[in-house]
mmCIF file of C-alpha atoms in Angstrom:
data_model
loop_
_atom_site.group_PDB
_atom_site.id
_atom_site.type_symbol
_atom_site.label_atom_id
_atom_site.label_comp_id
_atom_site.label_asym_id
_atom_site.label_seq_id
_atom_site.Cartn_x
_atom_site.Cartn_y
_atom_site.Cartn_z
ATOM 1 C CA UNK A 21 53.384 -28.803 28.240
ATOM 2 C CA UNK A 22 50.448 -27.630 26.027
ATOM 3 C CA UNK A 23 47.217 -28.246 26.161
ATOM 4 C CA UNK A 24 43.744 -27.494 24.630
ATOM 5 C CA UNK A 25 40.624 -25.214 25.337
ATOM 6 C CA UNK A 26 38.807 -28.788 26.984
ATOM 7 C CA UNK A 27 36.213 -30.053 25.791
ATOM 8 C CA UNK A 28 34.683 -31.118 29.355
ATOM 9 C CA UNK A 29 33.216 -29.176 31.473
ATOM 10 C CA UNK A 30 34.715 -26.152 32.944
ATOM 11 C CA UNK A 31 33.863 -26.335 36.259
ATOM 12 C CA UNK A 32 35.460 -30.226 36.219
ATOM 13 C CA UNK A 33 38.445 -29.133 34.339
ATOM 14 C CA UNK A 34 39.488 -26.392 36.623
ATOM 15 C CA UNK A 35 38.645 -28.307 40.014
ATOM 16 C CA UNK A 36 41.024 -31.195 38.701
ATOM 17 C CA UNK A 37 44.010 -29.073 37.082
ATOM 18 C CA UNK A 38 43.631 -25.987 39.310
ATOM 19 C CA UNK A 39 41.936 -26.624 42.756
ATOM 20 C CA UNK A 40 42.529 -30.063 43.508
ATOM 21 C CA UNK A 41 46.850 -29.491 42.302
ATOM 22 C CA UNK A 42 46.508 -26.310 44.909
ATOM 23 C CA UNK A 43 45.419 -27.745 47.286
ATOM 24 C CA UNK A 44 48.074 -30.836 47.159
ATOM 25 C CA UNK A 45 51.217 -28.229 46.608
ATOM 26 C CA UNK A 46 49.181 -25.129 48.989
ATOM 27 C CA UNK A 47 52.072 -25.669 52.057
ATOM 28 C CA UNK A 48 54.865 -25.546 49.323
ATOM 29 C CA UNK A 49 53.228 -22.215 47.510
ATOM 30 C CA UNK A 50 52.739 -20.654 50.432
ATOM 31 C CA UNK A 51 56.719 -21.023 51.713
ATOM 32 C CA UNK A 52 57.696 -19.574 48.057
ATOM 33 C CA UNK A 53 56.107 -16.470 48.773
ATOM 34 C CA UNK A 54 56.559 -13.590 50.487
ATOM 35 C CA UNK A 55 55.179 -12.674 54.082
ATOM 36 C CA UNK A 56 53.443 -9.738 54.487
ATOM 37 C CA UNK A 57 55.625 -6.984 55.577
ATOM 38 C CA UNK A 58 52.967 -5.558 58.617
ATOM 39 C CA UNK A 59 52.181 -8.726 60.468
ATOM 40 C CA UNK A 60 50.212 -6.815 62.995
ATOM 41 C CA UNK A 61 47.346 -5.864 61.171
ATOM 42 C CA UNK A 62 44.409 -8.017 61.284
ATOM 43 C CA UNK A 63 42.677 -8.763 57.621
ATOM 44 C CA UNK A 64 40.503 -11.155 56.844
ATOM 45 C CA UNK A 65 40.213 -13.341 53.929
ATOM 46 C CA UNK A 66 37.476 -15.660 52.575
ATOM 47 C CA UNK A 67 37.581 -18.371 49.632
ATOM 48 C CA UNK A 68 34.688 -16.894 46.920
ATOM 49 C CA UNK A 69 34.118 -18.104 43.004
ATOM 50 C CA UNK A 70 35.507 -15.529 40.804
ATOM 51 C CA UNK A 71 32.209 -16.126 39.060
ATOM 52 C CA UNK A 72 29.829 -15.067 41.846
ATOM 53 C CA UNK A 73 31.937 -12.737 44.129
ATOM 54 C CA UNK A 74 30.011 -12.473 47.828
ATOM 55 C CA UNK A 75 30.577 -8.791 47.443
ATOM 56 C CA UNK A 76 28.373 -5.906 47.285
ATOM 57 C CA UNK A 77 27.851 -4.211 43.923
ATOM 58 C CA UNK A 78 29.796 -0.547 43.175
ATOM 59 C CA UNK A 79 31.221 -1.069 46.951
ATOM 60 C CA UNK A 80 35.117 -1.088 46.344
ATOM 61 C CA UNK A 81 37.566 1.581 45.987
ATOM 62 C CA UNK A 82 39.711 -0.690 44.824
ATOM 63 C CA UNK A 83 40.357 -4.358 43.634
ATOM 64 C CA UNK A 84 43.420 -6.559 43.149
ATOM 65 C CA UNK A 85 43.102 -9.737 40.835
ATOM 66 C CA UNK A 86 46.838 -11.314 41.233
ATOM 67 C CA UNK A 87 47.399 -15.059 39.046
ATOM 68 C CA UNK A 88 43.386 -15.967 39.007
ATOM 69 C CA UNK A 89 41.677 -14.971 36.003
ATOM 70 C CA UNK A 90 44.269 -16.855 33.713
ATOM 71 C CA UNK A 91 43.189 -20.173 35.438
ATOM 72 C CA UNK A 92 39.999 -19.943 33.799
ATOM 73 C CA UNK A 93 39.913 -22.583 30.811
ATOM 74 C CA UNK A 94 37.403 -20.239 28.559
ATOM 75 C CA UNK A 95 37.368 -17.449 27.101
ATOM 76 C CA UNK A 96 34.000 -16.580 28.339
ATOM 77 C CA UNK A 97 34.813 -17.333 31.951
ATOM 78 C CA UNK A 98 37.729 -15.186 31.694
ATOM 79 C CA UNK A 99 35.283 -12.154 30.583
ATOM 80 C CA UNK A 100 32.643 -13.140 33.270
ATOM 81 C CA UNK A 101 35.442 -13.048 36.080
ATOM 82 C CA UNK A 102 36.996 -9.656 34.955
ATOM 83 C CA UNK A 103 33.134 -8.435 34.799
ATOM 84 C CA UNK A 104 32.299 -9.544 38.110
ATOM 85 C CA UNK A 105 35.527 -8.036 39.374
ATOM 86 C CA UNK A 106 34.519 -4.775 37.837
ATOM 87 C CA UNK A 107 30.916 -5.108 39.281
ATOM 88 C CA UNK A 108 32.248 -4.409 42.475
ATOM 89 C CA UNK A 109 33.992 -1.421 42.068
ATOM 90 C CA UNK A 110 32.352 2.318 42.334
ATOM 91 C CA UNK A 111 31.317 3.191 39.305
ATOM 92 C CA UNK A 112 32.490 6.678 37.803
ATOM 93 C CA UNK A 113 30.431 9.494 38.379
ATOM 94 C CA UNK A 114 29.255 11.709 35.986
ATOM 95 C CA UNK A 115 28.790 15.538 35.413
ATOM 96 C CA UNK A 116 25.484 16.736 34.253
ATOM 97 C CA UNK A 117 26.918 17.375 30.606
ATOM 98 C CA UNK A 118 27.722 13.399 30.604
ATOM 99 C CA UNK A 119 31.285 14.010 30.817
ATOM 100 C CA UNK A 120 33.296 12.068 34.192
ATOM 101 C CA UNK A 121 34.024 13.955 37.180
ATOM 102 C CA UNK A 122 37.436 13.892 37.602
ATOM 103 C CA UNK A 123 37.120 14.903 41.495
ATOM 104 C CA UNK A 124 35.309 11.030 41.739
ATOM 105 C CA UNK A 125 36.794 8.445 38.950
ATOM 106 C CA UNK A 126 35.358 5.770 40.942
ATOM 107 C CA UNK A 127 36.667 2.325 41.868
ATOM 108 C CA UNK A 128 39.801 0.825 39.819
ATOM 109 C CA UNK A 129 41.003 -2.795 39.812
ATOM 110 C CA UNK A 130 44.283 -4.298 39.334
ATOM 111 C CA UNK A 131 44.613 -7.372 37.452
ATOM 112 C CA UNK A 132 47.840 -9.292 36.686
ATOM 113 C CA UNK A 133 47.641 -12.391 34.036
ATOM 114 C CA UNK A 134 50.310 -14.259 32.934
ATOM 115 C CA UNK A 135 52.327 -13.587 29.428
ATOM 116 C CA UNK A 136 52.572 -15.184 26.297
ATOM 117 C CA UNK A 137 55.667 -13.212 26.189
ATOM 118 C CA UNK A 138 58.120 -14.439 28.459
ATOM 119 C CA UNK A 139 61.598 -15.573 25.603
ATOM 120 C CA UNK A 140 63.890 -14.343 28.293
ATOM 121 C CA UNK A 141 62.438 -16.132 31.413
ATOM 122 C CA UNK A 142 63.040 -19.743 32.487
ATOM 123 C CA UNK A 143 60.228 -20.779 30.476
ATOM 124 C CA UNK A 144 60.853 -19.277 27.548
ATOM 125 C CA UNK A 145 57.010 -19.205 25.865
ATOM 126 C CA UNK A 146 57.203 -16.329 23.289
ATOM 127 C CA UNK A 147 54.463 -15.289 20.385
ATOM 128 C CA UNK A 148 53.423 -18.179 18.173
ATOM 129 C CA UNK A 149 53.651 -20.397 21.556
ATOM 130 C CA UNK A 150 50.287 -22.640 22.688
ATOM 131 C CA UNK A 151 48.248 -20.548 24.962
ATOM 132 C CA UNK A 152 46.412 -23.024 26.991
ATOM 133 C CA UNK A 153 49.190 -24.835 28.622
ATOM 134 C CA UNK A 154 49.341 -27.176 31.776
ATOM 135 C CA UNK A 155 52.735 -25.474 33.947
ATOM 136 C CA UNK A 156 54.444 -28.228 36.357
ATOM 137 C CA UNK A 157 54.665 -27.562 40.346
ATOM 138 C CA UNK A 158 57.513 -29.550 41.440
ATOM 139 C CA UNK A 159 57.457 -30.128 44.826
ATOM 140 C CA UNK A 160 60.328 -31.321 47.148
ATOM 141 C CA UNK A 161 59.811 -33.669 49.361
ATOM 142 C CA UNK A 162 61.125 -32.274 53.026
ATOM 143 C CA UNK A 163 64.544 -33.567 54.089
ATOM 144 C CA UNK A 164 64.153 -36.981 56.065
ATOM 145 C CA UNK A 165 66.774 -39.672 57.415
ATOM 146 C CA UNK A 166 65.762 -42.038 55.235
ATOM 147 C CA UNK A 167 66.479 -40.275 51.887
ATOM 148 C CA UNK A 168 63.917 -42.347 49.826
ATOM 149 C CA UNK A 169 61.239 -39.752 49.017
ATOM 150 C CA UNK A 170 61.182 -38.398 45.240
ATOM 151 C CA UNK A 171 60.065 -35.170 44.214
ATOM 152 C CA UNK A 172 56.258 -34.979 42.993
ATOM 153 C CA UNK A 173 55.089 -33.106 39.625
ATOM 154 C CA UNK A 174 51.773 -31.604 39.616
ATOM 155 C CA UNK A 175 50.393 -29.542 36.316
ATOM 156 C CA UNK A 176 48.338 -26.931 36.793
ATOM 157 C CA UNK A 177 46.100 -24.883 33.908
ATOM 158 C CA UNK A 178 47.385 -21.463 32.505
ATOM 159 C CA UNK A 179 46.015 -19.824 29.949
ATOM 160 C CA UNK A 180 48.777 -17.358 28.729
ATOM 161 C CA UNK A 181 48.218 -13.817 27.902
ATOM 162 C CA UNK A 182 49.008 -12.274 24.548
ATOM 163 C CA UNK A 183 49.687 -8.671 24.525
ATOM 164 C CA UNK A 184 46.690 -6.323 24.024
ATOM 165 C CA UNK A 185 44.634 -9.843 25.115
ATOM 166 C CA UNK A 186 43.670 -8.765 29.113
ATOM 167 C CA UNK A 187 42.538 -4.693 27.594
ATOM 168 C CA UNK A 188 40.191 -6.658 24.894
ATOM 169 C CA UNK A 189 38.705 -8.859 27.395
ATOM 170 C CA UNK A 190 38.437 -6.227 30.034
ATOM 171 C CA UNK A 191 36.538 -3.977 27.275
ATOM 172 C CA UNK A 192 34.116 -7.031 26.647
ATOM 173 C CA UNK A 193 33.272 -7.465 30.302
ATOM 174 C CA UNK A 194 32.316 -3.758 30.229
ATOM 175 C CA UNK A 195 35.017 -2.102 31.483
ATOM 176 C CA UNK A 196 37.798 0.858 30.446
ATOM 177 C CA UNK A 197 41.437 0.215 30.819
ATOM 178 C CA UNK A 198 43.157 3.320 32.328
ATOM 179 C CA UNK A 199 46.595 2.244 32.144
ATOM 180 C CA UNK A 200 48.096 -1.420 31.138
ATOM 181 C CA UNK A 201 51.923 -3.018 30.803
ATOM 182 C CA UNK A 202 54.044 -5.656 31.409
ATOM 183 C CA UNK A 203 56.024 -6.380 34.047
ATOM 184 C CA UNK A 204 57.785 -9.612 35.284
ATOM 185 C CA UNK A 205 56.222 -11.865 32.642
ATOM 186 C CA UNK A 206 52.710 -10.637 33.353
ATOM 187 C CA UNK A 207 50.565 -8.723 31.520
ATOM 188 C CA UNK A 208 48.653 -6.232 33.548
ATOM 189 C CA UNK A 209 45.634 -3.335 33.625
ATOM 190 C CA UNK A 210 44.058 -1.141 35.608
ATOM 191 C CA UNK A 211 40.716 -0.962 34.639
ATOM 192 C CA UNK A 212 37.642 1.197 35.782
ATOM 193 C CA UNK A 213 33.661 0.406 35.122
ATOM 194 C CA UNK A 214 32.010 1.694 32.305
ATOM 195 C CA UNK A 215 28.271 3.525 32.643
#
């Protein structure tokens, strides 16, 4: 199903077609995924903006951006998501000549995004396809007696990756892609800060 860019606000349009949908199909999601192969560890999570991250500045070694930044419905907040990403990473030291140390590259992040180009998956989107497109979340009701539930539909707000897209936006939110590919109808970079 495509979609525009909207013309409302962001903010609204990605609490109604991204949040709100989550949070109706989050029990369903989560049983499509996989567990976490150490359950023993103890990690914490938190909920954050992708906006505003609660993190420190040049603090991580590393940072991992799986299936957000396409949710955002503008080009600019896709930028200003990958740039706060990359605010949080260590940035790479340099040698007195200017040149990087390559005994401290500093922090790297991993972000996936959806593709574009996906002509041999289910969906079938390839180049020339809309971009902005609303995906639908079917969920199955659970298995009762009385056999009378129907499945639900809920669309949720993707914009779709073309290739070379995720590198240019990661150079505009000041960053340097240090390797980038596709894999499993996502487009994806690691990406380091630029000084």
């Amino acid at each position: 199903m495509a979609t525009t860019t909207p013309a409302q606000d962001p903010n609204e349009y990605e609490e109604k077609h991204v949040h709100e949908v989550y949070e109706q199909i989050a029990s369903h999601f989560s049983s499509t995924r996989y567990k976490i192969a150490n359950q023993h560890r103890v990690h914490s999570s938190l909920v954050a903006d992708n906006l505003s991250l609660p993190h420190p500045s040049s603090f991580f070694d590393f940072a991992i951006s799986v299936a957000v930044v396409h949710h955002l419905s503008s080009h600019l907040r896709r930028v200003e998501a990958i740039a706060a990403i990359l605010e949080t990473l260590r940035p790479v030291a340099k040698l007195e000549q200017g040149q990087p140390d390559p005994k401290n590259v500093g922090g790297k992040a991993l972000i996936y995004v959806w593709a574009l180009e996906q002509k041999t998956s289910r969906r079938g989107w390839d180049e020339g396809d809309e971009q902005d497109v609303m995906v639908p979340w079917v969920m199955k009701p659970h298995s009762t007696h009385t056999g009378n539930e129907e499945s639900k539909t809920f669309h949720r707000y993707y914009h779709l990756y073309r290739q070379g897209e995720l590198e240019k936006d990661v150079a505009e939110a000041g960053g340097h892609v240090v390797e980038s590919g596709y894999e499993k109808d996502n487009w994806w970079a690691i990406a380091v800060r630029e000084e």
